[in-house]
Structures are given as structure tokens and as C-alpha cells.
Amino acid sequence: MYLNDIARYDEKYITKESKDCSTYGYFYIFWKEHLLERVQRLFVWKGLPDTLPQKEIEMPLYLRGHVGICDYKHEISAFNGTFNGVTKYIDEYTHYNCFSPVDSFEKEINKDIIVIDNTSLRNPLLPLIHHYSVMLAHNDVTLVSALINVRDSDGVPVATTEKQKKSIEDYQNKKYKGQFGYMTDIGMLGLNYVGGTHSSSQNIKDIYEVREKLLKSFYQAIGIKASFEKNNNAVTDEVTSDNCLLQINIHDMLECRKKGAEKINNLFGTNYGVDLAAEILDIFEKGDTNEDNKTTLSKNEPNADTVTVDG
């Protein structure tokens, strides 16, 4: 096969690599990168020159909560920065200290540079990404453990000698690789098992559903509707209210970007624009496209069986 021919994987390498990639640390890094890449697709900027890629605007907004846009050597450019110069308001400043790998300088806000905020409170998305990366990483570790442990149901073996320990390690390695194996009680002392059975202690389906709900919850925290579990007690007015509250976050971020684009155009004579990505707009316009999830209760239908809350 292609990858095997190119990379020339062997079984020992695959086993070691997969074990290293089944730890909390690896899963945390994976989810942090993955969630950041997903939010990069929320907005679409229009009219930007080749010298100002969209990601150079969005990345500082997600990671730091703000970005500075100014004329740098006759090119409109984006810069990370910090605030300087006090005003009568504790969170408003007069100057922006720009820095990059090649230069650093100070600019006066709204005169030489426009600062775009990620939200009205200038909060980044990184803490939210970190929060859900932690939970998703723990969930994936649990899922991998459950998938392996379900292959036997005898509990956790306890070794009383070094030889028994080695026998258990060999057996668990074979179990991880999906091979047939057995443990030998060389010490003739009897292997003891403690704890409940693996097969009953973790329900794999439940663990995977938690993963899906965490991802939906992450999108909801940003402000994107997602089909959620059915709620028999919700009524139409409650569903509508939830949807409106849900959209506050993403529309706040959009409004901050539009205000920034307008200020940039006024200061530098550009014609930049920004809007939600087409896929996100489609979600807001069409709502839930799952036919099984379209039934909603009205206040005049107290006996309806099911209802789905979008958001």
C-alpha cells in the first residue's frame, strides 16, 4: 500500500507510535490544534491584498483577542501587539505597540493604526479552545482504554513476582496489538485480579456520545447551532429564545470585525469586508436539516412526544 511503501512502517514502530499517540498529552495537542483550525473557517474576509492573508488577521484575534492593522512600508499589514497610553477608561488606550519577527514600533490608535477586537470585551478564543481540549483529550484516553480493556473482562491482574510482572506486560502488549496471548504464572503463587470487569465498567457507546456532545457544546459556546438531544419539556418559544441567545457570541465577533474593517477603509482608503462563512450562514438560514429533529412543541400541544432544540 502507498503509505507503507513510502514510509516502510514495521510492526514495532507502529505499536510504539500508536501507544505514544494514545496519551493525554498527545490528545490535548491534537484537539487544541484541531479546534483552532476549525474556528479559522468561521469568517471570510473580502478584498484583502496578497500581502495581508486572512489568517494573519484571524490568528491574533483568536489567540490574543486583538490585532493591529497599519501601513507598514507601503503595505497594509497585520501585527500582534500590546496596548499603551492611559485614558479615562480602564480598558481603552491611546497607542498600540506592534511587534513581529522583523520589527517593532508604536502607533497611535485610530490615527496610524486600527485595532480590531475579537469580541466586545476583547476576549480571545484560546481559553475556550483550551477548556474543551482538556475534556476531549480525557475522553479520548478513556475511549482508547475502553476499546482495549473490553477485550478481556477479568479485572486488573496484580503481580507478586518480577516474572509475573513480565508475563502480564507481555500479555497486555499482545492485547493492545490485537494478538492472541496468555499469561504464565511462573511463580506458582496464583495471579490475583482486582477491580470490576472491564467490559461493564465503561460503555464505549456512552463515551463516544460524550465526545460528540463536547464538540457540539464547543460550537454552541461560539454561537453555532447544532442538533442536540431531544428535550421533552421545551416549547417553541423556548427553542426560539435559545437560538437567539446562542447567536449572540458569533454575531458579536462578526460585528467587531465589521467595525474594524470600516475603520480600516476610512483610514487607508481600502475596500475590505468581512462576513460569516457561507456554511455558517447556511446553518443560520436553514436551521436543522435533520428531518428527525424538526418536531417542536407549541404551548398548545402539551402531549407531544418529542422536541429538538437547535442549539
PDB file of C-alpha atoms in Angstrom:
ATOM      1  CA  MET A   1       0.000   0.000   0.000  1.00  0.00           C
ATOM      2  CA  TYR A   2       1.099   3.571  -0.672  1.00  0.00           C
ATOM      3  CA  LEU A   3       1.970   4.837   2.828  1.00  0.00           C
ATOM      4  CA  ASN A   4       3.546   1.550   3.801  1.00  0.00           C
ATOM      5  CA  ASP A   5       5.719   1.585   0.675  1.00  0.00           C
ATOM      6  CA  ILE A   6       6.781   5.185   1.218  1.00  0.00           C
ATOM      7  CA  ALA A   7       7.298   5.192   4.993  1.00  0.00           C
ATOM      8  CA  ARG A   8       8.259   1.494   5.294  1.00  0.00           C
ATOM      9  CA  TYR A   9       6.465   1.036   8.615  1.00  0.00           C
ATOM     10  CA  ASP A  10       7.215  -2.047  10.656  1.00  0.00           C
ATOM     11  CA  GLU A  11       5.034  -3.531  13.383  1.00  0.00           C
ATOM     12  CA  LYS A  12       7.321  -2.474  16.231  1.00  0.00           C
ATOM     13  CA  TYR A  13       7.289   1.148  15.050  1.00  0.00           C
ATOM     14  CA  ILE A  14       3.518   1.158  14.568  1.00  0.00           C
ATOM     15  CA  THR A  15       2.907  -0.231  18.063  1.00  0.00           C
ATOM     16  CA  LYS A  16       5.242   2.272  19.732  1.00  0.00           C
ATOM     17  CA  GLU A  17       3.853   5.186  17.726  1.00  0.00           C
ATOM     18  CA  SER A  18       0.243   4.277  18.472  1.00  0.00           C
ATOM     19  CA  LYS A  19       0.972   3.959  22.194  1.00  0.00           C
ATOM     20  CA  ASP A  20       2.663   7.363  22.236  1.00  0.00           C
ATOM     21  CA  CYS A  21      -0.348   8.792  20.405  1.00  0.00           C
ATOM     22  CA  SER A  22      -2.808   7.367  22.931  1.00  0.00           C
ATOM     23  CA  THR A  23      -1.708   9.534  25.851  1.00  0.00           C
ATOM     24  CA  TYR A  24      -3.451  12.574  27.326  1.00  0.00           C
ATOM     25  CA  GLY A  25      -0.628  14.887  26.218  1.00  0.00           C
ATOM     26  CA  TYR A  26      -0.893  13.831  22.585  1.00  0.00           C
ATOM     27  CA  PHE A  27      -4.696  14.049  22.527  1.00  0.00           C
ATOM     28  CA  TYR A  28      -4.610  17.502  24.149  1.00  0.00           C
ATOM     29  CA  ILE A  29      -2.233  18.858  21.495  1.00  0.00           C
ATOM     30  CA  PHE A  30      -4.311  17.223  18.756  1.00  0.00           C
ATOM     31  CA  TRP A  31      -7.583  18.778  19.917  1.00  0.00           C
ATOM     32  CA  LYS A  32      -6.058  22.193  20.585  1.00  0.00           C
ATOM     33  CA  GLU A  33      -4.706  22.341  17.026  1.00  0.00           C
ATOM     34  CA  HIS A  34      -7.858  20.807  15.542  1.00  0.00           C
ATOM     35  CA  LEU A  35     -10.323  23.154  17.270  1.00  0.00           C
ATOM     36  CA  LEU A  36      -8.200  26.187  16.374  1.00  0.00           C
ATOM     37  CA  GLU A  37      -8.198  25.107  12.733  1.00  0.00           C
ATOM     38  CA  ARG A  38     -11.977  24.691  12.812  1.00  0.00           C
ATOM     39  CA  VAL A  39     -12.657  28.200  14.106  1.00  0.00           C
ATOM     40  CA  GLN A  40     -10.393  29.604  11.390  1.00  0.00           C
ATOM     41  CA  ARG A  41     -13.250  28.896   8.977  1.00  0.00           C
ATOM     42  CA  LEU A  42     -15.906  30.956  10.769  1.00  0.00           C
ATOM     43  CA  PHE A  43     -15.344  34.236   8.911  1.00  0.00           C
ATOM     44  CA  VAL A  44     -14.445  35.232   5.366  1.00  0.00           C
ATOM     45  CA  TRP A  45     -12.621  38.479   4.592  1.00  0.00           C
ATOM     46  CA  LYS A  46     -13.046  40.061   1.157  1.00  0.00           C
ATOM     47  CA  GLY A  47     -10.868  42.493  -0.769  1.00  0.00           C
ATOM     48  CA  LEU A  48      -7.657  41.683   1.091  1.00  0.00           C
ATOM     49  CA  PRO A  49      -4.378  42.067  -0.843  1.00  0.00           C
ATOM     50  CA  ASP A  50      -1.976  39.149  -1.213  1.00  0.00           C
ATOM     51  CA  THR A  51       0.303  40.820   1.339  1.00  0.00           C
ATOM     52  CA  LEU A  52      -2.403  40.534   4.018  1.00  0.00           C
ATOM     53  CA  PRO A  53      -3.570  36.894   4.315  1.00  0.00           C
ATOM     54  CA  GLN A  54      -6.787  36.360   6.246  1.00  0.00           C
ATOM     55  CA  LYS A  55      -5.132  34.103   8.799  1.00  0.00           C
ATOM     56  CA  GLU A  56      -2.776  36.941   9.813  1.00  0.00           C
ATOM     57  CA  ILE A  57      -5.865  38.850  10.937  1.00  0.00           C
ATOM     58  CA  GLU A  58      -7.769  35.966  12.483  1.00  0.00           C
ATOM     59  CA  MET A  59      -4.963  34.188  14.347  1.00  0.00           C
ATOM     60  CA  PRO A  60      -4.112  37.137  16.660  1.00  0.00           C
ATOM     61  CA  LEU A  61      -7.824  37.657  17.281  1.00  0.00           C
ATOM     62  CA  TYR A  62      -8.297  34.050  18.397  1.00  0.00           C
ATOM     63  CA  LEU A  63      -5.045  33.820  20.356  1.00  0.00           C
ATOM     64  CA  ARG A  64      -4.754  37.332  21.851  1.00  0.00           C
ATOM     65  CA  GLY A  65      -8.168  38.938  21.395  1.00  0.00           C
ATOM     66  CA  HIS A  66      -6.984  41.822  19.206  1.00  0.00           C
ATOM     67  CA  VAL A  67      -4.835  42.673  16.166  1.00  0.00           C
ATOM     68  CA  GLY A  68      -3.397  45.884  14.771  1.00  0.00           C
ATOM     69  CA  ILE A  69      -3.749  46.838  11.075  1.00  0.00           C
ATOM     70  CA  CYS A  70      -1.483  49.583   9.720  1.00  0.00           C
ATOM     71  CA  ASP A  71       0.556  50.759   6.761  1.00  0.00           C
ATOM     72  CA  TYR A  72       3.993  49.166   7.023  1.00  0.00           C
ATOM     73  CA  LYS A  73       6.477  50.107   4.287  1.00  0.00           C
ATOM     74  CA  HIS A  74       3.613  50.918   1.886  1.00  0.00           C
ATOM     75  CA  GLU A  75       1.803  47.639   2.567  1.00  0.00           C
ATOM     76  CA  ILE A  76      -1.293  47.198   4.735  1.00  0.00           C
ATOM     77  CA  SER A  77      -0.166  44.624   7.294  1.00  0.00           C
ATOM     78  CA  ALA A  78      -1.392  42.913  10.457  1.00  0.00           C
ATOM     79  CA  PHE A  79       0.589  42.949  13.700  1.00  0.00           C
ATOM     80  CA  ASN A  80       0.405  41.369  17.119  1.00  0.00           C
ATOM     81  CA  GLY A  81       0.750  43.952  19.811  1.00  0.00           C
ATOM     82  CA  THR A  82       0.119  45.302  23.299  1.00  0.00           C
ATOM     83  CA  PHE A  83      -1.702  48.402  24.463  1.00  0.00           C
ATOM     84  CA  ASN A  84      -0.111  51.557  25.850  1.00  0.00           C
ATOM     85  CA  GLY A  85      -1.253  55.029  26.878  1.00  0.00           C
ATOM     86  CA  VAL A  86      -3.958  55.501  29.517  1.00  0.00           C
ATOM     87  CA  THR A  87      -7.370  57.086  29.058  1.00  0.00           C
ATOM     88  CA  LYS A  88     -10.264  57.715  31.437  1.00  0.00           C
ATOM     89  CA  TYR A  89     -11.437  54.136  30.733  1.00  0.00           C
ATOM     90  CA  ILE A  90      -9.518  51.221  32.203  1.00  0.00           C
ATOM     91  CA  ASP A  91      -9.690  49.102  29.035  1.00  0.00           C
ATOM     92  CA  GLU A  92      -9.188  51.816  26.391  1.00  0.00           C
ATOM     93  CA  TYR A  93      -5.755  53.025  25.258  1.00  0.00           C
ATOM     94  CA  THR A  94      -4.168  55.596  23.004  1.00  0.00           C
ATOM     95  CA  HIS A  95      -1.310  53.596  21.458  1.00  0.00           C
ATOM     96  CA  TYR A  96      -0.563  50.094  20.196  1.00  0.00           C
ATOM     97  CA  ASN A  97       2.910  48.559  20.476  1.00  0.00           C
ATOM     98  CA  CYS A  98       3.394  46.372  17.382  1.00  0.00           C
ATOM     99  CA  PHE A  99       5.879  43.528  17.192  1.00  0.00           C
ATOM    100  CA  SER A 100       6.880  40.980  14.579  1.00  0.00           C
ATOM    101  CA  PRO A 101       9.917  38.815  13.784  1.00  0.00           C
ATOM    102  CA  VAL A 102      11.419  41.659  11.731  1.00  0.00           C
ATOM    103  CA  ASP A 103      10.407  44.859  13.507  1.00  0.00           C
ATOM    104  CA  SER A 104       8.709  46.514  16.473  1.00  0.00           C
ATOM    105  CA  PHE A 105       7.235  50.002  16.799  1.00  0.00           C
ATOM    106  CA  GLU A 106       4.477  52.064  18.392  1.00  0.00           C
ATOM    107  CA  LYS A 107       1.456  53.516  16.584  1.00  0.00           C
ATOM    108  CA  GLU A 108      -1.343  55.847  17.669  1.00  0.00           C
ATOM    109  CA  ILE A 109      -4.699  54.070  17.634  1.00  0.00           C
ATOM    110  CA  ASN A 110      -7.259  55.348  15.096  1.00  0.00           C
ATOM    111  CA  LYS A 111      -4.664  57.707  13.628  1.00  0.00           C
ATOM    112  CA  ASP A 112      -1.832  55.474  12.432  1.00  0.00           C
ATOM    113  CA  ILE A 113      -3.281  52.051  13.214  1.00  0.00           C
ATOM    114  CA  ILE A 114      -6.682  50.378  13.575  1.00  0.00           C
ATOM    115  CA  VAL A 115      -7.106  47.773  16.302  1.00  0.00           C
ATOM    116  CA  ILE A 116      -9.695  45.057  15.651  1.00  0.00           C
ATOM    117  CA  ASP A 117     -11.149  43.264  18.682  1.00  0.00           C
ATOM    118  CA  ASN A 118     -12.262  39.637  18.705  1.00  0.00           C
ATOM    119  CA  THR A 119     -15.243  40.413  20.966  1.00  0.00           C
ATOM    120  CA  SER A 120     -16.674  43.495  22.642  1.00  0.00           C
ATOM    121  CA  LEU A 121     -14.663  42.609  25.745  1.00  0.00           C
ATOM    122  CA  ARG A 122     -11.565  41.887  23.647  1.00  0.00           C
ATOM    123  CA  ASN A 123     -11.517  38.261  24.776  1.00  0.00           C
ATOM    124  CA  PRO A 124      -9.626  35.640  22.725  1.00  0.00           C
ATOM    125  CA  LEU A 125     -10.953  32.176  21.895  1.00  0.00           C
ATOM    126  CA  LEU A 126      -7.844  30.377  23.166  1.00  0.00           C
ATOM    127  CA  PRO A 127      -9.161  29.814  26.742  1.00  0.00           C
ATOM    128  CA  LEU A 128     -12.325  28.238  25.316  1.00  0.00           C
ATOM    129  CA  ILE A 129     -10.257  26.038  22.983  1.00  0.00           C
ATOM    130  CA  HIS A 130      -8.047  25.007  25.919  1.00  0.00           C
ATOM    131  CA  HIS A 131     -11.090  24.183  28.068  1.00  0.00           C
ATOM    132  CA  TYR A 132     -12.616  21.828  25.515  1.00  0.00           C
ATOM    133  CA  SER A 133      -9.244  20.366  24.503  1.00  0.00           C
ATOM    134  CA  VAL A 134      -8.743  19.197  28.095  1.00  0.00           C
ATOM    135  CA  MET A 135     -12.132  17.459  28.233  1.00  0.00           C
ATOM    136  CA  LEU A 136     -11.870  15.944  24.755  1.00  0.00           C
ATOM    137  CA  ALA A 137      -8.356  14.654  25.492  1.00  0.00           C
ATOM    138  CA  HIS A 138      -9.511  12.939  28.704  1.00  0.00           C
ATOM    139  CA  ASN A 139     -12.479  11.482  26.828  1.00  0.00           C
ATOM    140  CA  ASP A 140     -10.242  10.060  24.082  1.00  0.00           C
ATOM    141  CA  VAL A 141      -7.885   8.476  26.619  1.00  0.00           C
ATOM    142  CA  THR A 142     -10.902   6.841  28.254  1.00  0.00           C
ATOM    143  CA  LEU A 143     -12.221   5.697  24.885  1.00  0.00           C
ATOM    144  CA  VAL A 144      -8.921   4.096  23.836  1.00  0.00           C
ATOM    145  CA  SER A 145      -8.601   2.384  27.215  1.00  0.00           C
ATOM    146  CA  ALA A 146     -12.155   1.067  26.963  1.00  0.00           C
ATOM    147  CA  LEU A 147     -11.593  -0.254  23.439  1.00  0.00           C
ATOM    148  CA  ILE A 148      -8.535  -2.190  24.624  1.00  0.00           C
ATOM    149  CA  ASN A 149      -9.841  -3.305  28.007  1.00  0.00           C
ATOM    150  CA  VAL A 150     -13.078  -4.683  26.576  1.00  0.00           C
ATOM    151  CA  ARG A 151     -11.009  -7.468  25.008  1.00  0.00           C
ATOM    152  CA  ASP A 152     -10.987  -9.234  28.362  1.00  0.00           C
ATOM    153  CA  SER A 153     -13.147  -8.980  31.475  1.00  0.00           C
ATOM    154  CA  ASP A 154     -11.069 -10.382  34.301  1.00  0.00           C
ATOM    155  CA  GLY A 155     -10.226  -7.122  36.028  1.00  0.00           C
ATOM    156  CA  VAL A 156      -6.716  -5.808  36.722  1.00  0.00           C
ATOM    157  CA  PRO A 157      -4.032  -8.502  37.300  1.00  0.00           C
ATOM    158  CA  VAL A 158      -1.723  -7.979  40.288  1.00  0.00           C
ATOM    159  CA  ALA A 159       1.783  -9.433  40.104  1.00  0.00           C
ATOM    160  CA  THR A 160       3.590 -10.758  43.172  1.00  0.00           C
ATOM    161  CA  THR A 161       6.887 -11.562  41.450  1.00  0.00           C
ATOM    162  CA  GLU A 162       9.020  -9.960  38.738  1.00  0.00           C
ATOM    163  CA  LYS A 163       8.380 -12.934  36.461  1.00  0.00           C
ATOM    164  CA  GLN A 164       4.638 -12.489  36.861  1.00  0.00           C
ATOM    165  CA  LYS A 165       5.054  -8.795  36.100  1.00  0.00           C
ATOM    166  CA  LYS A 166       6.899  -9.615  32.884  1.00  0.00           C
ATOM    167  CA  SER A 167       4.231 -12.119  31.916  1.00  0.00           C
ATOM    168  CA  ILE A 168       1.481  -9.533  32.467  1.00  0.00           C
ATOM    169  CA  GLU A 169       3.361  -6.922  30.412  1.00  0.00           C
ATOM    170  CA  ASP A 170       3.806  -9.343  27.522  1.00  0.00           C
ATOM    171  CA  TYR A 171       0.119 -10.269  27.631  1.00  0.00           C
ATOM    172  CA  GLN A 172      -1.054  -6.636  27.733  1.00  0.00           C
ATOM    173  CA  ASN A 173       1.208  -5.758  24.817  1.00  0.00           C
ATOM    174  CA  LYS A 174      -0.306  -8.581  22.779  1.00  0.00           C
ATOM    175  CA  LYS A 175      -3.799  -7.452  23.798  1.00  0.00           C
ATOM    176  CA  TYR A 176      -3.028  -3.894  22.680  1.00  0.00           C
ATOM    177  CA  LYS A 177      -1.888  -5.167  19.262  1.00  0.00           C
ATOM    178  CA  GLY A 178      -4.936  -7.406  18.938  1.00  0.00           C
ATOM    179  CA  GLN A 179      -2.912 -10.615  19.109  1.00  0.00           C
ATOM    180  CA  PHE A 180      -3.756 -13.829  20.902  1.00  0.00           C
ATOM    181  CA  GLY A 181      -1.743 -14.359  24.049  1.00  0.00           C
ATOM    182  CA  TYR A 182      -1.723 -15.753  27.553  1.00  0.00           C
ATOM    183  CA  MET A 183      -0.128 -15.127  30.940  1.00  0.00           C
ATOM    184  CA  THR A 184       2.088 -17.687  32.611  1.00  0.00           C
ATOM    185  CA  ASP A 185       2.115 -17.943  36.405  1.00  0.00           C
ATOM    186  CA  ILE A 186       5.756 -18.968  36.669  1.00  0.00           C
ATOM    187  CA  GLY A 187       5.892 -18.319  40.409  1.00  0.00           C
ATOM    188  CA  MET A 188       3.054 -20.814  41.012  1.00  0.00           C
ATOM    189  CA  LEU A 189       1.623 -18.312  43.510  1.00  0.00           C
ATOM    190  CA  GLY A 190      -1.597 -17.538  41.676  1.00  0.00           C
ATOM    191  CA  LEU A 191      -2.437 -14.295  39.873  1.00  0.00           C
ATOM    192  CA  ASN A 192      -4.936 -12.092  41.674  1.00  0.00           C
ATOM    193  CA  TYR A 193      -7.365  -9.773  39.895  1.00  0.00           C
ATOM    194  CA  VAL A 194      -8.823  -6.640  41.448  1.00  0.00           C
ATOM    195  CA  GLY A 195     -11.471  -4.165  40.338  1.00  0.00           C
ATOM    196  CA  GLY A 196     -14.604  -4.589  38.280  1.00  0.00           C
ATOM    197  CA  THR A 197     -14.742  -6.148  34.876  1.00  0.00           C
ATOM    198  CA  HIS A 198     -13.509  -4.008  32.001  1.00  0.00           C
ATOM    199  CA  SER A 199     -16.458  -4.857  29.811  1.00  0.00           C
ATOM    200  CA  SER A 200     -19.026  -3.431  32.218  1.00  0.00           C
ATOM    201  CA  SER A 201     -17.106  -0.503  33.733  1.00  0.00           C
ATOM    202  CA  GLN A 202     -17.010   1.581  30.557  1.00  0.00           C
ATOM    203  CA  ASN A 203     -19.732   1.734  27.943  1.00  0.00           C
ATOM    204  CA  ILE A 204     -17.959   2.536  24.679  1.00  0.00           C
ATOM    205  CA  LYS A 205     -21.068   3.968  23.075  1.00  0.00           C
ATOM    206  CA  ASP A 206     -21.618   6.327  26.015  1.00  0.00           C
ATOM    207  CA  ILE A 207     -18.006   7.507  25.896  1.00  0.00           C
ATOM    208  CA  TYR A 208     -18.254   8.255  22.191  1.00  0.00           C
ATOM    209  CA  GLU A 209     -21.529  10.122  22.694  1.00  0.00           C
ATOM    210  CA  VAL A 210     -19.829  12.297  25.306  1.00  0.00           C
ATOM    211  CA  ARG A 211     -17.203  13.143  22.695  1.00  0.00           C
ATOM    212  CA  GLU A 212     -19.879  14.205  20.219  1.00  0.00           C
ATOM    213  CA  LYS A 213     -21.690  16.292  22.827  1.00  0.00           C
ATOM    214  CA  LEU A 214     -18.455  18.022  23.827  1.00  0.00           C
ATOM    215  CA  LEU A 215     -17.865  19.037  20.203  1.00  0.00           C
ATOM    216  CA  LYS A 216     -21.429  20.302  19.903  1.00  0.00           C
ATOM    217  CA  SER A 217     -21.048  22.200  23.161  1.00  0.00           C
ATOM    218  CA  PHE A 218     -17.867  23.822  21.851  1.00  0.00           C
ATOM    219  CA  TYR A 219     -19.668  25.096  18.749  1.00  0.00           C
ATOM    220  CA  GLN A 220     -22.582  26.269  20.856  1.00  0.00           C
ATOM    221  CA  ALA A 221     -20.224  28.246  23.089  1.00  0.00           C
ATOM    222  CA  ILE A 222     -19.027  30.074  19.965  1.00  0.00           C
ATOM    223  CA  GLY A 223     -22.565  30.583  18.728  1.00  0.00           C
ATOM    224  CA  ILE A 224     -23.128  27.938  16.068  1.00  0.00           C
ATOM    225  CA  LYS A 225     -26.322  25.902  16.153  1.00  0.00           C
ATOM    226  CA  ALA A 226     -26.020  22.149  16.441  1.00  0.00           C
ATOM    227  CA  SER A 227     -28.598  19.387  16.648  1.00  0.00           C
ATOM    228  CA  PHE A 228     -28.743  18.345  20.278  1.00  0.00           C
ATOM    229  CA  GLU A 229     -30.535  15.685  22.249  1.00  0.00           C
ATOM    230  CA  LYS A 230     -34.290  15.793  22.363  1.00  0.00           C
ATOM    231  CA  ASN A 231     -35.888  17.687  25.254  1.00  0.00           C
ATOM    232  CA  ASN A 232     -39.476  16.746  26.016  1.00  0.00           C
ATOM    233  CA  ASN A 233     -40.062  19.832  28.155  1.00  0.00           C
ATOM    234  CA  ALA A 234     -39.076  22.531  25.637  1.00  0.00           C
ATOM    235  CA  VAL A 235     -41.701  24.575  23.840  1.00  0.00           C
ATOM    236  CA  THR A 236     -41.471  26.620  20.652  1.00  0.00           C
ATOM    237  CA  ASP A 237     -40.884  29.950  22.424  1.00  0.00           C
ATOM    238  CA  GLU A 238     -38.075  28.409  24.470  1.00  0.00           C
ATOM    239  CA  VAL A 239     -36.441  26.987  21.342  1.00  0.00           C
ATOM    240  CA  THR A 240     -36.580  30.397  19.640  1.00  0.00           C
ATOM    241  CA  SER A 241     -35.169  32.095  22.739  1.00  0.00           C
ATOM    242  CA  ASP A 242     -32.301  29.608  22.959  1.00  0.00           C
ATOM    243  CA  ASN A 243     -31.430  30.159  19.295  1.00  0.00           C
ATOM    244  CA  CYS A 244     -31.340  33.940  19.742  1.00  0.00           C
ATOM    245  CA  LEU A 245     -29.116  33.713  22.816  1.00  0.00           C
ATOM    246  CA  LEU A 246     -26.906  31.203  21.027  1.00  0.00           C
ATOM    247  CA  GLN A 247     -26.179  33.582  18.147  1.00  0.00           C
ATOM    248  CA  ILE A 248     -25.071  36.458  20.399  1.00  0.00           C
ATOM    249  CA  ASN A 249     -21.441  35.297  20.619  1.00  0.00           C
ATOM    250  CA  ILE A 250     -20.717  34.767  16.936  1.00  0.00           C
ATOM    251  CA  HIS A 251     -22.574  37.925  15.904  1.00  0.00           C
ATOM    252  CA  ASP A 252     -20.632  39.914  18.492  1.00  0.00           C
ATOM    253  CA  MET A 253     -17.394  38.667  16.923  1.00  0.00           C
ATOM    254  CA  LEU A 254     -18.716  39.482  13.452  1.00  0.00           C
ATOM    255  CA  GLU A 255     -19.771  42.986  14.498  1.00  0.00           C
ATOM    256  CA  CYS A 256     -16.318  43.690  15.964  1.00  0.00           C
ATOM    257  CA  ARG A 257     -14.697  42.633  12.690  1.00  0.00           C
ATOM    258  CA  LYS A 258     -17.083  44.727  10.591  1.00  0.00           C
ATOM    259  CA  LYS A 259     -16.388  47.803  12.705  1.00  0.00           C
ATOM    260  CA  GLY A 260     -12.666  47.189  12.304  1.00  0.00           C
ATOM    261  CA  ALA A 261     -12.981  46.772   8.526  1.00  0.00           C
ATOM    262  CA  GLU A 262     -14.963  50.027   8.265  1.00  0.00           C
ATOM    263  CA  LYS A 263     -12.321  51.941  10.237  1.00  0.00           C
ATOM    264  CA  ILE A 264      -9.545  50.471   8.070  1.00  0.00           C
ATOM    265  CA  ASN A 265     -11.354  51.516   4.903  1.00  0.00           C
ATOM    266  CA  ASN A 266     -11.885  55.051   6.198  1.00  0.00           C
ATOM    267  CA  LEU A 267      -8.257  55.460   7.292  1.00  0.00           C
ATOM    268  CA  PHE A 268      -6.415  53.783   4.423  1.00  0.00           C
ATOM    269  CA  GLY A 269      -8.889  54.067   1.538  1.00  0.00           C
ATOM    270  CA  THR A 270      -9.294  50.309   1.168  1.00  0.00           C
ATOM    271  CA  ASN A 271     -12.407  48.289   0.431  1.00  0.00           C
ATOM    272  CA  TYR A 272     -12.207  45.392   2.865  1.00  0.00           C
ATOM    273  CA  GLY A 273     -15.251  43.456   4.013  1.00  0.00           C
ATOM    274  CA  VAL A 274     -15.997  40.513   6.282  1.00  0.00           C
ATOM    275  CA  ASP A 275     -18.921  38.157   6.808  1.00  0.00           C
ATOM    276  CA  LEU A 276     -19.708  34.749   8.215  1.00  0.00           C
ATOM    277  CA  ALA A 277     -18.557  31.824   6.091  1.00  0.00           C
ATOM    278  CA  ALA A 278     -21.179  30.531   3.657  1.00  0.00           C
ATOM    279  CA  GLU A 279     -21.517  27.273   5.594  1.00  0.00           C
ATOM    280  CA  ILE A 280     -22.282  29.155   8.824  1.00  0.00           C
ATOM    281  CA  LEU A 281     -24.785  31.441   7.099  1.00  0.00           C
ATOM    282  CA  ASP A 282     -26.472  28.369   5.664  1.00  0.00           C
ATOM    283  CA  ILE A 283     -26.880  26.926   9.159  1.00  0.00           C
ATOM    284  CA  PHE A 284     -28.497  30.111  10.436  1.00  0.00           C
ATOM    285  CA  GLU A 285     -30.786  30.454   7.416  1.00  0.00           C
ATOM    286  CA  LYS A 286     -31.908  26.822   7.097  1.00  0.00           C
ATOM    287  CA  GLY A 287     -31.560  25.646  10.675  1.00  0.00           C
ATOM    288  CA  ASP A 288     -31.559  21.921  11.424  1.00  0.00           C
ATOM    289  CA  THR A 289     -31.787  19.875   8.231  1.00  0.00           C
ATOM    290  CA  ASN A 290     -32.288  16.599  10.069  1.00  0.00           C
ATOM    291  CA  GLU A 291     -35.892  15.576   9.402  1.00  0.00           C
ATOM    292  CA  ASP A 292     -35.971  13.511  12.590  1.00  0.00           C
ATOM    293  CA  ASN A 293     -35.123  16.604  14.640  1.00  0.00           C
ATOM    294  CA  LYS A 294     -37.617  19.115  13.274  1.00  0.00           C
ATOM    295  CA  THR A 295     -40.542  18.438  15.597  1.00  0.00           C
ATOM    296  CA  THR A 296     -41.092  21.240  18.121  1.00  0.00           C
ATOM    297  CA  LEU A 297     -43.737  21.678  20.810  1.00  0.00           C
ATOM    298  CA  SER A 298     -46.112  24.573  20.832  1.00  0.00           C
ATOM    299  CA  LYS A 299     -47.727  25.707  24.054  1.00  0.00           C
ATOM    300  CA  ASN A 300     -50.986  24.266  22.781  1.00  0.00           C
ATOM    301  CA  GLU A 301     -49.535  20.743  22.377  1.00  0.00           C
ATOM    302  CA  PRO A 302     -48.590  19.586  25.895  1.00  0.00           C
ATOM    303  CA  ASN A 303     -48.786  15.899  24.998  1.00  0.00           C
ATOM    304  CA  ALA A 304     -46.366  15.878  22.050  1.00  0.00           C
ATOM    305  CA  ASP A 305     -43.741  13.156  22.388  1.00  0.00           C
ATOM    306  CA  THR A 306     -40.540  14.709  21.153  1.00  0.00           C
ATOM    307  CA  VAL A 307     -38.897  18.046  20.582  1.00  0.00           C
ATOM    308  CA  THR A 308     -35.472  19.004  19.376  1.00  0.00           C
ATOM    309  CA  VAL A 309     -33.617  22.090  20.486  1.00  0.00           C
ATOM    310  CA  ASP A 310     -31.363  23.593  17.821  1.00  0.00           C
ATOM    311  CA  GLY A 311     -28.516  24.960  19.879  1.00  0.00           C
TER     312      GLY A 311
END
